[in-house]
mmCIF file of C-alpha atoms in Angstrom:
data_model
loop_
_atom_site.group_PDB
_atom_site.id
_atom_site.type_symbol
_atom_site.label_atom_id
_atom_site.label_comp_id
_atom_site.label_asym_id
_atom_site.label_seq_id
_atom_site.Cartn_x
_atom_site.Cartn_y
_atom_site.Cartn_z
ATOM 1 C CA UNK A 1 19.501 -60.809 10.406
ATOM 2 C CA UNK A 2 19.041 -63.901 13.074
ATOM 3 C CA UNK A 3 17.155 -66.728 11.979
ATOM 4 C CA UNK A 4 16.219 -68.431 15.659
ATOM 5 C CA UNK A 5 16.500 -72.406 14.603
ATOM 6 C CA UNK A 6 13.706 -72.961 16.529
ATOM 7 C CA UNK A 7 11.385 -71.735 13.224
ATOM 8 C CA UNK A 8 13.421 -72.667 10.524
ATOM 9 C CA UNK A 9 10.805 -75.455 9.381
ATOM 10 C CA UNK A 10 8.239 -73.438 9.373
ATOM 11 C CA UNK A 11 6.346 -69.796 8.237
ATOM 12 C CA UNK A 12 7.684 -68.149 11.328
ATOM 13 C CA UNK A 13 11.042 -66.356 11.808
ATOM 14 C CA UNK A 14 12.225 -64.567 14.977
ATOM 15 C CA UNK A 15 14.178 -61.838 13.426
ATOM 16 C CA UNK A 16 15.691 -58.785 15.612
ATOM 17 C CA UNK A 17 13.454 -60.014 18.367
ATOM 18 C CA UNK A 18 10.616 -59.749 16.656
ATOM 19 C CA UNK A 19 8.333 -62.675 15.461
ATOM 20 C CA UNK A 20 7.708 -62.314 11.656
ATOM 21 C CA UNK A 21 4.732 -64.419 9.830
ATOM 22 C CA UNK A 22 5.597 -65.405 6.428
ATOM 23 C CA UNK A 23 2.616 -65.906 4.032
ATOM 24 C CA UNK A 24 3.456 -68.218 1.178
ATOM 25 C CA UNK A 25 1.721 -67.546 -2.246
ATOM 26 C CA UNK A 26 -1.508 -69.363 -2.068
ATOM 27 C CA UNK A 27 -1.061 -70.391 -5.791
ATOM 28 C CA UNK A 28 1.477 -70.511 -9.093
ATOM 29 C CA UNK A 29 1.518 -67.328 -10.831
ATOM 30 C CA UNK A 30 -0.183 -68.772 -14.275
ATOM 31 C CA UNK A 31 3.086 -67.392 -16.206
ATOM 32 C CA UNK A 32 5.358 -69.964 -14.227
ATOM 33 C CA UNK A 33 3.598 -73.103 -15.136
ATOM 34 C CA UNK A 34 4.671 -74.877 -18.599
ATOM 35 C CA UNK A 35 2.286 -76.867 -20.504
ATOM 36 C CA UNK A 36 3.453 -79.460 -23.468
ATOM 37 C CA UNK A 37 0.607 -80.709 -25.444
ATOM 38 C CA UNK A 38 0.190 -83.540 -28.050
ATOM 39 C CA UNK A 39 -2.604 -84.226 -30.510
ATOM 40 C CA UNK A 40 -3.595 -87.451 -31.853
ATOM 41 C CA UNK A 41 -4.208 -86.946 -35.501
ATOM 42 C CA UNK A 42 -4.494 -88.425 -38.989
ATOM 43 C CA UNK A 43 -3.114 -87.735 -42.405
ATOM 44 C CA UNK A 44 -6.764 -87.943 -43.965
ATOM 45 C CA UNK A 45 -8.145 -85.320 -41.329
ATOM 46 C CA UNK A 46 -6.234 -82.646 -42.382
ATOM 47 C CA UNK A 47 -9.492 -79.841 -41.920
ATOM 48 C CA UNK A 48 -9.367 -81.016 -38.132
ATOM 49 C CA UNK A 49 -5.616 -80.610 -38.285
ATOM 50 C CA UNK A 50 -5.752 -77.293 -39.350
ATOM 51 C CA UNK A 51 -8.937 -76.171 -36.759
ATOM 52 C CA UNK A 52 -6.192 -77.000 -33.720
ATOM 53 C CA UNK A 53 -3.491 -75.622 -35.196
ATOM 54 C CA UNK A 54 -5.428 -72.294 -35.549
ATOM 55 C CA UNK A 55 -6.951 -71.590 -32.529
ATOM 56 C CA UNK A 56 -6.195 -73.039 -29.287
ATOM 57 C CA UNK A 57 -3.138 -75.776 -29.564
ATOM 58 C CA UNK A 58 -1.099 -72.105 -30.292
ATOM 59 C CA UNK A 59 -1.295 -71.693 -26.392
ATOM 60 C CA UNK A 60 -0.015 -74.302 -25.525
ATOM 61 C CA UNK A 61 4.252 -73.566 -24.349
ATOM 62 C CA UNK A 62 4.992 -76.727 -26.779
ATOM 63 C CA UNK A 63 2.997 -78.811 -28.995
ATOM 64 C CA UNK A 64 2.826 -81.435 -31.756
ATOM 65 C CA UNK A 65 0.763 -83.338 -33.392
ATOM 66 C CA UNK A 66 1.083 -87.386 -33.718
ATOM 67 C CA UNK A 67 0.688 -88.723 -36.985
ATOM 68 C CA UNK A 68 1.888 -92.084 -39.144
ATOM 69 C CA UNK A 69 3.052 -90.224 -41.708
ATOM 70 C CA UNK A 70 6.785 -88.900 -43.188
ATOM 71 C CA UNK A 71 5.316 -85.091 -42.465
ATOM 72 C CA UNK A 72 8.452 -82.833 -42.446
ATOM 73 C CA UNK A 73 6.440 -79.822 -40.480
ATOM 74 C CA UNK A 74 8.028 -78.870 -37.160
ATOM 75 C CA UNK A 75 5.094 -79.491 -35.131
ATOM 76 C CA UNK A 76 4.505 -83.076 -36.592
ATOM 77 C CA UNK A 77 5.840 -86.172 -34.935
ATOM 78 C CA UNK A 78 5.945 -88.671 -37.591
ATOM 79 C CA UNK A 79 5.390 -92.171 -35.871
ATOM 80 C CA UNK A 80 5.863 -95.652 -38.321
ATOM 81 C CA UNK A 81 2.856 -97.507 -35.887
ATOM 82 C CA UNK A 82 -0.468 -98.436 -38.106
ATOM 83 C CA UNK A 83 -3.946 -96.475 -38.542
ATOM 84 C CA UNK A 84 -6.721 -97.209 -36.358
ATOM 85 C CA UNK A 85 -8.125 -96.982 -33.372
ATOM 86 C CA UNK A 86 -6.903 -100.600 -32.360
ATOM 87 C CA UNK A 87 -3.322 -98.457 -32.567
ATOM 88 C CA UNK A 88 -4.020 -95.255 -30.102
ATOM 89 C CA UNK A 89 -2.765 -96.647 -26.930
ATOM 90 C CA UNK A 90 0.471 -97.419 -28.890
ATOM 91 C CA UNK A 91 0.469 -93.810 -30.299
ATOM 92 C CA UNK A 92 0.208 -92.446 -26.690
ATOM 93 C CA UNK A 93 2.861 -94.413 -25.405
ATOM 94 C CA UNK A 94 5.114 -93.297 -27.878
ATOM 95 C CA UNK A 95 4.208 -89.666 -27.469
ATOM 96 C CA UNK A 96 4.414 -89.823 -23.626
ATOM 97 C CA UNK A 97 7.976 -91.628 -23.920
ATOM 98 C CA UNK A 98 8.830 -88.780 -26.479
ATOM 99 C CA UNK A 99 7.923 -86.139 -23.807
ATOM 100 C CA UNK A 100 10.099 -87.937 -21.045
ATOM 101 C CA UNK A 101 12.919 -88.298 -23.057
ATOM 102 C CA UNK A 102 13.304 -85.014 -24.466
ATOM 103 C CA UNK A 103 11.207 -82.463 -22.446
ATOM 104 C CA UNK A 104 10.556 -83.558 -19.029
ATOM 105 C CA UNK A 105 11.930 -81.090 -17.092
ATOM 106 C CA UNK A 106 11.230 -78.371 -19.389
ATOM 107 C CA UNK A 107 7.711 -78.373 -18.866
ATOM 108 C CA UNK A 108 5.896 -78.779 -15.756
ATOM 109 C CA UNK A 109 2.114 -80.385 -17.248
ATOM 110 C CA UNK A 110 1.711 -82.819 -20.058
ATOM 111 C CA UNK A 111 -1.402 -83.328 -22.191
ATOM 112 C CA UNK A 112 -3.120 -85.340 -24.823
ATOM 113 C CA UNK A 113 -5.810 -84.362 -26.720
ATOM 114 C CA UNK A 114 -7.627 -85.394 -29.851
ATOM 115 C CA UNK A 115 -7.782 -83.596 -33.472
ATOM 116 C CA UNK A 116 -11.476 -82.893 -32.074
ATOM 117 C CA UNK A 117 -10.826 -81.263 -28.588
ATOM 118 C CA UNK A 118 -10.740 -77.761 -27.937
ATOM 119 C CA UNK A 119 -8.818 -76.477 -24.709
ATOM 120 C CA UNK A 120 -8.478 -73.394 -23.120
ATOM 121 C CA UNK A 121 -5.218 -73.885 -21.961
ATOM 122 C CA UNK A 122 -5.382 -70.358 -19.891
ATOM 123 C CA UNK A 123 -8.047 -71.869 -17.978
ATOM 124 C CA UNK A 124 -5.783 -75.378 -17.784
ATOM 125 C CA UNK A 125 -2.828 -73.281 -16.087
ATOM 126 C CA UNK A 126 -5.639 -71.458 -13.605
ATOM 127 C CA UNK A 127 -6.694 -74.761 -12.493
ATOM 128 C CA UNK A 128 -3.109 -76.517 -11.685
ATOM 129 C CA UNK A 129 -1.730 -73.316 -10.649
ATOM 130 C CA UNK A 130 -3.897 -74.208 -7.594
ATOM 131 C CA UNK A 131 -1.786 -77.505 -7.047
ATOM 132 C CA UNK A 132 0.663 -77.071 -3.977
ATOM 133 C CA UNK A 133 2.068 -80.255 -4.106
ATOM 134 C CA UNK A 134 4.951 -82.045 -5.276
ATOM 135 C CA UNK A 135 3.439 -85.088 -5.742
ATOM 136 C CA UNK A 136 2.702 -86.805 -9.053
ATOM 137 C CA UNK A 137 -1.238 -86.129 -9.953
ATOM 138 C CA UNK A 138 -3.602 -86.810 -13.010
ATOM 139 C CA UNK A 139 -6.526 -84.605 -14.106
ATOM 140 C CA UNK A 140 -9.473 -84.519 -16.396
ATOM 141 C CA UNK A 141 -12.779 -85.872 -16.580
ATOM 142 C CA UNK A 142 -13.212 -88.822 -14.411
ATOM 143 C CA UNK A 143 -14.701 -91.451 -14.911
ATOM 144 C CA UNK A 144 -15.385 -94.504 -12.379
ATOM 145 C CA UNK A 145 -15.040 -97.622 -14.190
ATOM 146 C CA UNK A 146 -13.104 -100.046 -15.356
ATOM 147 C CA UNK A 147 -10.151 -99.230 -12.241
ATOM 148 C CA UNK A 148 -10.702 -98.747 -8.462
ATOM 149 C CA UNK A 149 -10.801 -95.503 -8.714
ATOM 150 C CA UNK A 150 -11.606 -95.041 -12.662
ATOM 151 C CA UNK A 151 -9.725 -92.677 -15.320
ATOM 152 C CA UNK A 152 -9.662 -89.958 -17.343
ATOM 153 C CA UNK A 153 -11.569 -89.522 -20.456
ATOM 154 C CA UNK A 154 -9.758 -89.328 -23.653
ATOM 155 C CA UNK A 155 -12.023 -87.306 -25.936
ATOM 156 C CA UNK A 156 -11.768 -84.122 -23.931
ATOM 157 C CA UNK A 157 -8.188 -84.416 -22.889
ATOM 158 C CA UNK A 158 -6.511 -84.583 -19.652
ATOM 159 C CA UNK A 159 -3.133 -84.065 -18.168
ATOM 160 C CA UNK A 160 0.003 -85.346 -15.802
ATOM 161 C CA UNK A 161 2.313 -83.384 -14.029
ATOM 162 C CA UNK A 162 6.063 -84.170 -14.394
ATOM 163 C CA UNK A 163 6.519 -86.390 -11.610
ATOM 164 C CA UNK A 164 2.834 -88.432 -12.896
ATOM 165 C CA UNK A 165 4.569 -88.627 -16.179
ATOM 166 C CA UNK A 166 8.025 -90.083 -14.577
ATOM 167 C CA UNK A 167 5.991 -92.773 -12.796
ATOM 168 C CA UNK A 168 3.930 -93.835 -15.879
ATOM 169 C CA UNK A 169 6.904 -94.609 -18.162
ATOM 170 C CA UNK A 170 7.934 -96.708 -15.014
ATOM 171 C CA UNK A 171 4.986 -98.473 -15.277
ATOM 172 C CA UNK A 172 5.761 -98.739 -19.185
ATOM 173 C CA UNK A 173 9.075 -100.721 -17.991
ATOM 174 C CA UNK A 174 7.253 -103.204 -16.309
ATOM 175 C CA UNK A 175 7.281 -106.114 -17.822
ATOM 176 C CA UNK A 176 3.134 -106.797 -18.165
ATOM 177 C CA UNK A 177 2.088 -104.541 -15.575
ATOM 178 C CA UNK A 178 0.540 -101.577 -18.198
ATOM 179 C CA UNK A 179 -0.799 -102.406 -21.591
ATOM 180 C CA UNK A 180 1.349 -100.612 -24.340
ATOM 181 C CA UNK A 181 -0.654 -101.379 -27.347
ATOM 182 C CA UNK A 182 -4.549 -102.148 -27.948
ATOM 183 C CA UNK A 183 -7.367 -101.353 -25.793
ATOM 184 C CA UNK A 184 -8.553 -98.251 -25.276
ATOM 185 C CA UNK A 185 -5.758 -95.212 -25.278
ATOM 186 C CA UNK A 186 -7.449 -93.489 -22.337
ATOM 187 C CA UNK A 187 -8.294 -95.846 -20.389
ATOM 188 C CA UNK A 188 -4.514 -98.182 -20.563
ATOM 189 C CA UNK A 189 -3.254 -94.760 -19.310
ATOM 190 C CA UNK A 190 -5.146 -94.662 -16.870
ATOM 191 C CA UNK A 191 -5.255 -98.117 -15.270
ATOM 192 C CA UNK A 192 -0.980 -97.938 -15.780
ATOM 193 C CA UNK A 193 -0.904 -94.459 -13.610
ATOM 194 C CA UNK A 194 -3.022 -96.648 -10.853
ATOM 195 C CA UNK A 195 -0.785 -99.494 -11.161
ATOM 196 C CA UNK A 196 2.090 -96.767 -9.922
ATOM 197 C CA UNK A 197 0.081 -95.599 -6.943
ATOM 198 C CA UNK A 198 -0.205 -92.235 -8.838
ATOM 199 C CA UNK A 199 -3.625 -90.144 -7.773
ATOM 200 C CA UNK A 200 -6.313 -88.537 -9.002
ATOM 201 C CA UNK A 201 -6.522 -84.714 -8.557
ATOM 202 C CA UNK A 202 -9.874 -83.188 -8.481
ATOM 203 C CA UNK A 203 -10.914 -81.208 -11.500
ATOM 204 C CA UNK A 204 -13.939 -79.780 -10.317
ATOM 205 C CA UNK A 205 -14.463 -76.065 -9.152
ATOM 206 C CA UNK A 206 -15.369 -74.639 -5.650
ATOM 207 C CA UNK A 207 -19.118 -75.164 -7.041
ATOM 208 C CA UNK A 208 -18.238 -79.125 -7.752
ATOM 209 C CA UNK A 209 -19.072 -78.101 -10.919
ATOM 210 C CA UNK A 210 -16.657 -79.671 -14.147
ATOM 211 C CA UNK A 211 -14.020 -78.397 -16.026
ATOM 212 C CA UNK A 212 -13.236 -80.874 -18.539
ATOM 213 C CA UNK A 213 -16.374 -82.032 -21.005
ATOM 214 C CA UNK A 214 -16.789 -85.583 -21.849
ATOM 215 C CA UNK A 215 -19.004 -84.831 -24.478
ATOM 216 C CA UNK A 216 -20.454 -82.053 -27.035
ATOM 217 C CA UNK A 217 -21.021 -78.445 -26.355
ATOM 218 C CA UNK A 218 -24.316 -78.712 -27.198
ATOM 219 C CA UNK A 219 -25.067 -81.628 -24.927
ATOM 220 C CA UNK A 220 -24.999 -79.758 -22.391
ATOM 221 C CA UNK A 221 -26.097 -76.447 -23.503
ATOM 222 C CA UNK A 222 -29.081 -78.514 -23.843
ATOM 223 C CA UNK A 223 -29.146 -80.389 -20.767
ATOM 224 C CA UNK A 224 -29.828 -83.645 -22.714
ATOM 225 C CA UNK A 225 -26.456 -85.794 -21.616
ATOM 226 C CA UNK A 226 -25.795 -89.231 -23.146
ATOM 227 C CA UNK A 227 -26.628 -92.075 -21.090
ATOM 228 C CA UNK A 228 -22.899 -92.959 -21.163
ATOM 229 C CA UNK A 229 -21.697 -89.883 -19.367
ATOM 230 C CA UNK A 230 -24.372 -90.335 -16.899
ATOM 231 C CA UNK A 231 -23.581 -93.411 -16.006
ATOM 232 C CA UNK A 232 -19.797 -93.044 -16.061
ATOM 233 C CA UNK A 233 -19.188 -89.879 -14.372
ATOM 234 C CA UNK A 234 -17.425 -90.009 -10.743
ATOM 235 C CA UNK A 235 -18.935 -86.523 -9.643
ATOM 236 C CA UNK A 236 -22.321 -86.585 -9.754
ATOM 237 C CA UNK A 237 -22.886 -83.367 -7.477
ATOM 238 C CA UNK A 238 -23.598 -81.151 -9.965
ATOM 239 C CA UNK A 239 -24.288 -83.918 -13.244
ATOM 240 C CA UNK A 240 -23.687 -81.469 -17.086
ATOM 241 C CA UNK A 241 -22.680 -78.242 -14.914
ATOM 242 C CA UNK A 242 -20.241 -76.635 -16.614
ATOM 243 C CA UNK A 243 -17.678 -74.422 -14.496
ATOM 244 C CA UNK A 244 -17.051 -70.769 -15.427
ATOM 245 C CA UNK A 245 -13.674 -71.796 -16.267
ATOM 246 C CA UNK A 246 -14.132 -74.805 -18.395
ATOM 247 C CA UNK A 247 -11.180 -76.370 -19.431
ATOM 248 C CA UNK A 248 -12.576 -78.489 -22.808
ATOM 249 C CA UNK A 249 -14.899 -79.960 -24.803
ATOM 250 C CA UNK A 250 -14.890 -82.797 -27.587
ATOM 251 C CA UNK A 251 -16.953 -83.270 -30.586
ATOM 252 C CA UNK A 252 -15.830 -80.021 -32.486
ATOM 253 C CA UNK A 253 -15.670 -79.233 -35.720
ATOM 254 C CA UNK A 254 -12.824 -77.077 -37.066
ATOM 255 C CA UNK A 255 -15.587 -74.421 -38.080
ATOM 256 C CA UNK A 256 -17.205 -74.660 -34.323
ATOM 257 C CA UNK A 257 -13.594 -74.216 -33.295
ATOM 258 C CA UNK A 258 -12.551 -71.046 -35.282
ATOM 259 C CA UNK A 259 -15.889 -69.717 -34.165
ATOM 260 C CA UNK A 260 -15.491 -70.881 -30.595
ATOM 261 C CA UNK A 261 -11.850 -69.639 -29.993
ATOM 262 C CA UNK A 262 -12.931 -65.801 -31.525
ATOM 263 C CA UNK A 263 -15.565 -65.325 -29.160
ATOM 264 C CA UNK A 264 -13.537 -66.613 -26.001
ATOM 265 C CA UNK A 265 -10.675 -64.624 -26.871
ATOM 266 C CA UNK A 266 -12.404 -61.291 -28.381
ATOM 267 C CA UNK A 267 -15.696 -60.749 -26.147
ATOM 268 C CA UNK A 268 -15.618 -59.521 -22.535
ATOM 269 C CA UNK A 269 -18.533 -59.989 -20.361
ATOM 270 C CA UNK A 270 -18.695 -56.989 -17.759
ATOM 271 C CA UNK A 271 -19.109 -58.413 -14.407
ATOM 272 C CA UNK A 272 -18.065 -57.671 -10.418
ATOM 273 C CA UNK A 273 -14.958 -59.206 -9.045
ATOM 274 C CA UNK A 274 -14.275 -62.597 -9.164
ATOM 275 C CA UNK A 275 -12.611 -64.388 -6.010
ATOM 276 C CA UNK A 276 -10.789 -66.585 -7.351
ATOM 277 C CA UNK A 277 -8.367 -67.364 -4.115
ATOM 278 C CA UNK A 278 -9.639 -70.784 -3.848
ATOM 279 C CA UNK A 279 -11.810 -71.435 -6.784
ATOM 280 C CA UNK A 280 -10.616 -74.782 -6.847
ATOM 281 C CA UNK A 281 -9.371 -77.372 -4.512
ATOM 282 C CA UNK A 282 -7.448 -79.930 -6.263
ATOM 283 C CA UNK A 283 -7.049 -82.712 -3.305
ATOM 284 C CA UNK A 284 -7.025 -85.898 -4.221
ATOM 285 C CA UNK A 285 -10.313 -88.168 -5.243
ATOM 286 C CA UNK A 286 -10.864 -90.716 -2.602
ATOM 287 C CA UNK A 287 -11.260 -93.922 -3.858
ATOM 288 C CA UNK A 288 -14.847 -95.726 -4.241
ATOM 289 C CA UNK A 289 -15.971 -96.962 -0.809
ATOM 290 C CA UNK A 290 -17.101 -100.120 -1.824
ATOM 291 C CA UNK A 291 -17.254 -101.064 -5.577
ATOM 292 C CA UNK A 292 -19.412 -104.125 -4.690
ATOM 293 C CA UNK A 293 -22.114 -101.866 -4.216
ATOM 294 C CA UNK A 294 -21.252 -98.998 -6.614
ATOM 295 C CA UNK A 295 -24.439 -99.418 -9.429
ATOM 296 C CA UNK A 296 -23.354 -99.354 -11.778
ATOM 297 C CA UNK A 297 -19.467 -100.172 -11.419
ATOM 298 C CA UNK A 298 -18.245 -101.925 -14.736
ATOM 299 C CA UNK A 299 -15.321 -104.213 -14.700
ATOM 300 C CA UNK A 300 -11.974 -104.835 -17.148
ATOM 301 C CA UNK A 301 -11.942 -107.444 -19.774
ATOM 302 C CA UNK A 302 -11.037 -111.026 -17.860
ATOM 303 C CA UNK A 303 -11.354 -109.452 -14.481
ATOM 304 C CA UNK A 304 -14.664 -109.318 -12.107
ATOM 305 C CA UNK A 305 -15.985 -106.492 -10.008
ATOM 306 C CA UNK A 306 -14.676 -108.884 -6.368
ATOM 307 C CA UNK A 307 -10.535 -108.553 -8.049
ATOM 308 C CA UNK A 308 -11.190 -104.974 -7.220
ATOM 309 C CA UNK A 309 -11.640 -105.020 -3.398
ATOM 310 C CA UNK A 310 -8.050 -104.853 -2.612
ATOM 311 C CA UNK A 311 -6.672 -101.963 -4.747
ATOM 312 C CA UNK A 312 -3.160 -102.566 -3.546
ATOM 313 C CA UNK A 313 -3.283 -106.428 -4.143
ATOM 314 C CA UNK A 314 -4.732 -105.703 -7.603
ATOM 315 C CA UNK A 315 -1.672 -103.115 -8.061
ATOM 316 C CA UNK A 316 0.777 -105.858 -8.125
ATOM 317 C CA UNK A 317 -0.774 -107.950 -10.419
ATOM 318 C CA UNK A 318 0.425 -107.892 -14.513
ATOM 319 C CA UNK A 319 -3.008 -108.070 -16.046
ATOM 320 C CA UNK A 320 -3.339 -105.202 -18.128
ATOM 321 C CA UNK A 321 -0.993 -107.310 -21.226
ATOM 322 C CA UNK A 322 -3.290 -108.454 -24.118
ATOM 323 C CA UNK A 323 -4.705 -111.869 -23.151
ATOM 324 C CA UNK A 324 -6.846 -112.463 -26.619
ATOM 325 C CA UNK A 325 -6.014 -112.530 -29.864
ATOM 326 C CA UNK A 326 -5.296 -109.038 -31.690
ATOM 327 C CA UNK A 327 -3.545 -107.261 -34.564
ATOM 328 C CA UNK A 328 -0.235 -108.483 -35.169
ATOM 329 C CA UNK A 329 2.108 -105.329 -33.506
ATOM 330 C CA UNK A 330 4.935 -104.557 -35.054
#
């Protein structure tokens, strides 16, 4: 067979004189794509412990839970860092280093959750199995403060591809750029993964309606949202729509959980064929236009909305370090 050089860079060959089209797979096959999950969770929560480990964390292709404690289970990292939610970010960083060092490129997404999220992790892969590119890329529910172009929600989970997670524990080596302990956990990861110029992916299906939950199932079953997620929330198209494949929620009990994960994985709803060639997009979230006049548009601690104009001059600068007084790390 002849290869003419002519096409070699692209989808068309000339083969035996004859031009031949070559149509690459529009998206992963779900079985390909590796997901490594941590938990953040507490020796004096051991119900919620026990609601994740029973139902959906067992999807996940690896998974542990992160806990200050001298646990000898398998699925336990045991981390020496104090209790308290002054000590999350500090927990993340550890677990995210953990994953780099040891798993990185046996896995090909990386997520945190909490001991109160539930995740359909088949849904998870269905989403990024959309993703063509190589490129690094963050996902979950965005929100639109606090960075130029916001961050991901904590509560519900979210997720970074291999090459996201490479550039984050580069911006964990730089001296002062990304906060490794206090604040909030969600939100240091996300200002760090701006700070290294890494994107965010959208989440949202073909509808522009979400796939990760900020808040509680019944929230929205209600259609009564918190003022919080109303006024946080980048996509406001279609505000507490929840997409057919939802990824998670937060807010569960290990009861709603059990109960939860039976009916998703044991009830069928009869109904014509899906398309799901393109049910979502995942291109990248253009930044905010003009935060001056984004209403509302809340900034960091010690910085003001104008130190947000020029995302690539506020890039370079190391202010995400702890600049008040705070628990003595250790």
């Amino acid at each position: 067979m002849y290869v003419d050089q002519r096409y070699k860079f692209t989808n068309v060959f000339y083969v035996s004189g004859k031009l031949i089209f070559l149509r690459y797979p529009e998206r992963r096959d779900i079985n390909d794509i590796k997901v490594a999950c941590f938990i953040l969770a507490t020796p004096n929560a051991k119900a919620k412990m026990e609601g994740v480990n029973e139902t959906w964390v067992q999807d996940c292709d690896k998974y542990f839970f992160v806990m200050t404690s001298k646990n000898s289970s398998h699925d336990v990292l045991n981390v020496s860092i104090p209790e308290g939610r002054t000590y999350l970010t500090d927990k993340v960083v550890y677990a995210f280093q953990y994953l780099h060092d040891h798993y990185l490129n046996e896995y090909d997404w990386f997520v945190k959750a909490d001991d109160d999220t539930y995740m359909i992790v088949e849904n998870l892969k269905f989403l990024v199995s959309h993703y063509k590119g190589q490129e690094p890329a963050y996902i979950g529910s965005h929100l639109k403060m606090f960075a130029p172009n916001g961050y991901m929600a904590g509560g519900c989970g979210y997720a970074l591809n291999r090459e996201a997670l490479k550039k984050l524990i580069k911006g964990y080596q730089k001296p002062g750029l990304c906060r490794l302990t206090g604040g909030a956990e969600d939100l240091e990861t996300g200002r760090c993964l701006a700070k290294m110029g890494v994107p965010i992916i959208s989440s949202v299906d073909k509808y522009d309606k979400e796939t990760f939950q900020a808040g509680e199932l019944d929230e929205y079953r209600k259609g009564n949202l918190p003022g919080w997620i109303q006024q946080y929330v980048r996509n406001r198209k279609q505000m507490g729509q929840i997409s057919q494949y939802t990824i998670s929620y937060h807010q569960l009990s290990p009861d709603f959980m059990r109960r939860l994960h039976f009916v998703i994985h044991n009830m069928k709803v009869f109904q014509p064929e899906i398309d799901t060639k393109n049910y979502f997009s995942m291109n990248q979230v253009p930044p905010i236009k003009d935060i001056r006049r984004e209403r509302p548009f809340l900034s960091y601690f010690f910085e003001t909305r104008q130190s947000y104009v020029d995302i690539e001059a506020w890039r370079q600068k190391n202010n995400t370090v702890l600049t008040h007084d705070s628990p003595k790390r250790t």
